[in-house]
């Protein structure tokens, strides 16, 4: 699948002489301080440097930015990057400037003076990269400005924003199809982490990139551990996860509604976790301030709706937790992909329960759009449910969704603690016949809670009130525990063998229910393992701030003093800590303890500019340890 898998060329070794590497590779070493290209980066970069158009599909954290940044540095002129992420442009530009790349941006947040300055730099050929909000291109003066300069390439970032059915759709992106009419000789590279066949095709046609070379990278993110747990007390479950495995780590918690964002953030703060809310209902100033704190401070937890996250390239997000069922596998994968861009171990954790299914189905039933649209939404939820209820490797299933074949990954909950499948035909029949009896004998409908109580023979107030203990099905299900009945109901819903209705989530039969009731169809179910997988032992015992995993004990104090130096430096310059150096880079410095500048320069992530700027300080910090 991956272009890299079929690429017969060996990777060029680090430090190879100039004749061994291309100009692109030299830029990779010198500017970015990296050893070698990842996956298909080299191929993409070579293609664009040579003037070709490209459509790049790569997962979040796969390394898309270099695919246009390096060609922009190699080719003559300024690389124009179209991006919808206005709030992040300053950070992106700061990060590039820290590397010694001459970058600037034009968007609506600037005043006239700032804009003039960037325009002058552009015209004087003093920029390598210019970031533009898409709406800028609709302004004739911007187009005239671009026509007066030399453009090396157009990069269209977050290219899925052109897809009309996606929730990130930006009408301004539609106008980007005209770029190549105005600049026929300038190569265009469109990039996205959204990768289903349908989105891919839509991007290609709307941006007129059918003739471009398409690069589809592997979507695997092996350092992310995927886990899906049955939901019972989600906030407590989350807190447990954070305390046991992610104390002091930065992470994102996704909730469906604004109200649950607020409540969850409050709950975490009350329990000693530094958490901030983010949703579209907050005023823009608070939103921007919270986003800035998340990016700048270490160990912040952002509790957010899906309004948060696109383009957040904070490399050290250690976990992404979902407290509600995402609407599609595509969205889920994109959201979870925000964890672990630095390649260090990270967790994607989702809690999911019956109520999620009820809620999603209700949202679909009341959504705008025609039947075809609703069917599409339904199919998305079904794929998500299938992922939740699979007894197979989560990653195999996720990658299959993106058309990629793979084997069991060893780094997801079902691989670590295999779930069994069991024949649930009899319990399914018992549950379905309870629904039938309520309807036939009482003309009533009830939700899963009441039905479970009836099956378990519980004389609750509500059971007595409705005289349900007189039903013949009362108490016929004592072989399963309550949680197991919930799981049965959830899985019947997931398999379409039962449906929910109305505001109260009452259960009703579907067309397929009859086959189960009539014994013509058996029902295989997932049995939750006794204990949820815990993959990272020992982290739980650490006190205070967590350090990235896999750090030898003796390197921990060094790493901590490097981190303190980084925090002070970042604060002084008003940039996020990762703009100075990534955790992974600090870690390598701590482990290798370089004694000279030359040695420090061979650490991944230490390029020419940063070596000159910070080298002495780093060696000093190491020396005092
Ligand atoms: P994407 O835009 O695809 O989500 P990024 O371009 O932000 O991903 O890259 C993810 C991370 O990987 C960044 O921290 C980047 O610096 C790092 N990275 C990218 N390419 C390489 C490489 N060839 N070697 C080392 N690190 C890389
Ligand atoms: Zn697996």
PDB file of C-alpha atoms and ligand atoms in Angstrom, residues 28 34 36-38 41 58-66 313 315 341-342 582 604, ligand 1:
ATOM      1  CA  UNK A  28      16.586  17.790   5.572  1.00  0.00           C
ATOM      2  CA  UNK A  34      16.742  14.841  10.586  1.00  0.00           C
ATOM      3  CA  UNK A  36      16.465  10.384   6.653  1.00  0.00           C
ATOM      4  CA  UNK A  37      13.131  10.752   4.965  1.00  0.00           C
ATOM      5  CA  UNK A  38      10.163   8.824   6.255  1.00  0.00           C
ATOM      6  CA  UNK A  41       8.466  11.744   1.690  1.00  0.00           C
ATOM      7  CA  UNK A  58      -0.896  10.587   4.778  1.00  0.00           C
ATOM      8  CA  UNK A  59      -2.087  10.064   8.333  1.00  0.00           C
ATOM      9  CA  UNK A  60      -1.907  12.824  10.901  1.00  0.00           C
ATOM     10  CA  UNK A  61       1.634  12.889  12.191  1.00  0.00           C
ATOM     11  CA  UNK A  62       2.897  11.149   9.066  1.00  0.00           C
ATOM     12  CA  UNK A  63       5.127  14.062   8.112  1.00  0.00           C
ATOM     13  CA  UNK A  64       3.188  15.969   5.471  1.00  0.00           C
ATOM     14  CA  UNK A  65       4.684  19.395   6.160  1.00  0.00           C
ATOM     15  CA  UNK A  66       8.150  18.490   4.924  1.00  0.00           C
ATOM     16  CA  UNK A 313       0.630  19.970  15.402  1.00  0.00           C
ATOM     17  CA  UNK A 315       3.963  16.776  18.836  1.00  0.00           C
ATOM     18  CA  UNK A 341       3.124  12.886  16.369  1.00  0.00           C
ATOM     19  CA  UNK A 342       6.605  12.689  17.821  1.00  0.00           C
ATOM     20  CA  UNK A 582      10.633  18.228  20.705  1.00  0.00           C
ATOM     21  CA  UNK A 604      17.755  14.070  15.332  1.00  0.00           C
TER      22      UNK A 604
HETATM   23  P1  LIG B   1       1.460  15.829   9.517  1.00  0.00           P
HETATM   24  O1  LIG B   1       1.390  17.231   8.972  1.00  0.00           O
HETATM   25  O2  LIG B   1       1.467  14.787   8.454  1.00  0.00           O
HETATM   26  O3  LIG B   1       0.446  15.569  10.555  1.00  0.00           O
HETATM   27  P2  LIG B   1       3.962  16.706  10.477  1.00  0.00           P
HETATM   28  O4  LIG B   1       4.451  17.248   9.207  1.00  0.00           O
HETATM   29  O5  LIG B   1       3.501  17.656  11.528  1.00  0.00           O
HETATM   30  O6  LIG B   1       2.840  15.640  10.218  1.00  0.00           O
HETATM   31  O7  LIG B   1       5.082  15.747  11.068  1.00  0.00           O
HETATM   32  C1  LIG B   1       4.867  15.034  12.257  1.00  0.00           C
HETATM   33  C2  LIG B   1       6.130  15.032  13.081  1.00  0.00           C
HETATM   34  O8  LIG B   1       7.124  14.213  12.499  1.00  0.00           O
HETATM   35  C3  LIG B   1       6.720  16.404  13.204  1.00  0.00           C
HETATM   36  O9  LIG B   1       7.077  16.588  14.539  1.00  0.00           O
HETATM   37  C4  LIG B   1       7.927  16.367  12.276  1.00  0.00           C
HETATM   38  O10 LIG B   1       8.918  17.236  12.723  1.00  0.00           O
HETATM   39  C5  LIG B   1       8.340  14.919  12.348  1.00  0.00           C
HETATM   40  N1  LIG B   1       8.976  14.451  11.104  1.00  0.00           N
HETATM   41  C6  LIG B   1       8.491  14.561   9.856  1.00  0.00           C
HETATM   42  N2  LIG B   1       9.328  14.010   8.950  1.00  0.00           N
HETATM   43  C7  LIG B   1      10.378  13.536   9.647  1.00  0.00           C
HETATM   44  C8  LIG B   1      11.598  12.851   9.273  1.00  0.00           C
HETATM   45  N3  LIG B   1      11.885  12.552   8.012  1.00  0.00           N
HETATM   46  N4  LIG B   1      12.450  12.516  10.282  1.00  0.00           N
HETATM   47  C9  LIG B   1      12.173  12.824  11.560  1.00  0.00           C
HETATM   48  N5  LIG B   1      11.048  13.463  11.967  1.00  0.00           N
HETATM   49  C10 LIG B   1      10.161  13.820  11.023  1.00  0.00           C
END
